[in-house]
């Protein structure tokens, strides 16, 4: 069964550094999403992406964040200058039908 | 905006006990409703879904019915197993919200042998 994959599984970075989180969505999916989950808290929507552009973003998704689909398969989330409070699990999701999203296993980001 | 509220945990049950995790939603329209499960150290897995009123989603012995009159989507299982120990998230999505998933806070279930 096809699945969403994410790399790396765990990323440790120093405050102020740039990080890029990578996702490979399911191949025939058209809608792509990033969510985050701060430890012990709820899963929060960050951004959705369709037809090579952002279709919606939350208040969390400020100028420090960007997304890109650089080729036909990868979908990346970049954080330009990481802060301690960016430490969280980041989930990528994709869907072919708008209402059913498949989630990847997540990347745990630790900012020190 | 649209949101879901689910019962606070943690919930601790003995094996073979009956499980109910309550979830209610607030929506301006007619969202699709979901239950996701997160096993320890893993990502989110779709457990079941319902896309319209009176639909019943079911998977692995879990069930939930989309009840428009009570705006609820309670998760139930007749006989839980130790392997069901996980965090369960109720969620909704709707076209008028660009289909981003709105999650509840999650309910941690621990099943003891």
PDB file of N, CA and C in Angstrom, chain A residues 8 27 44 60 63 76 97 112:
ATOM      1  N   UNK A   8      14.310  13.804   7.654  1.00  0.00           N
ATOM      2  CA  UNK A   8      14.734  12.674   8.491  1.00  0.00           C
ATOM      3  C   UNK A   8      13.663  12.334   9.516  1.00  0.00           C
ATOM      4  N   UNK A  27       1.965   9.130  -4.732  1.00  0.00           N
ATOM      5  CA  UNK A  27       2.310   9.641  -6.065  1.00  0.00           C
ATOM      6  C   UNK A  27       1.154  10.264  -6.826  1.00  0.00           C
ATOM      7  N   UNK A  44      -1.665  20.615  14.996  1.00  0.00           N
ATOM      8  CA  UNK A  44      -2.094  21.918  14.472  1.00  0.00           C
ATOM      9  C   UNK A  44      -1.772  22.032  12.990  1.00  0.00           C
ATOM     10  N   UNK A  60       0.284  30.214  12.532  1.00  0.00           N
ATOM     11  CA  UNK A  60       1.602  29.718  12.912  1.00  0.00           C
ATOM     12  C   UNK A  60       2.585  29.875  11.754  1.00  0.00           C
ATOM     13  N   UNK A  63       6.501  34.271   8.353  1.00  0.00           N
ATOM     14  CA  UNK A  63       7.532  34.467   7.325  1.00  0.00           C
ATOM     15  C   UNK A  63       8.751  33.572   7.493  1.00  0.00           C
ATOM     16  N   UNK A  76       8.607  20.042   0.547  1.00  0.00           N
ATOM     17  CA  UNK A  76       9.491  20.400   1.653  1.00  0.00           C
ATOM     18  C   UNK A  76       8.920  21.533   2.476  1.00  0.00           C
ATOM     19  N   UNK A  97      -8.459  12.887  -2.794  1.00  0.00           N
ATOM     20  CA  UNK A  97      -9.755  13.488  -2.521  1.00  0.00           C
ATOM     21  C   UNK A  97      -9.552  14.488  -1.415  1.00  0.00           C
ATOM     22  N   UNK A 112      17.929  23.322  19.845  1.00  0.00           N
ATOM     23  CA  UNK A 112      18.664  23.494  21.120  1.00  0.00           C
ATOM     24  C   UNK A 112      19.276  24.890  21.220  1.00  0.00           C
TER      25      UNK A 112
END
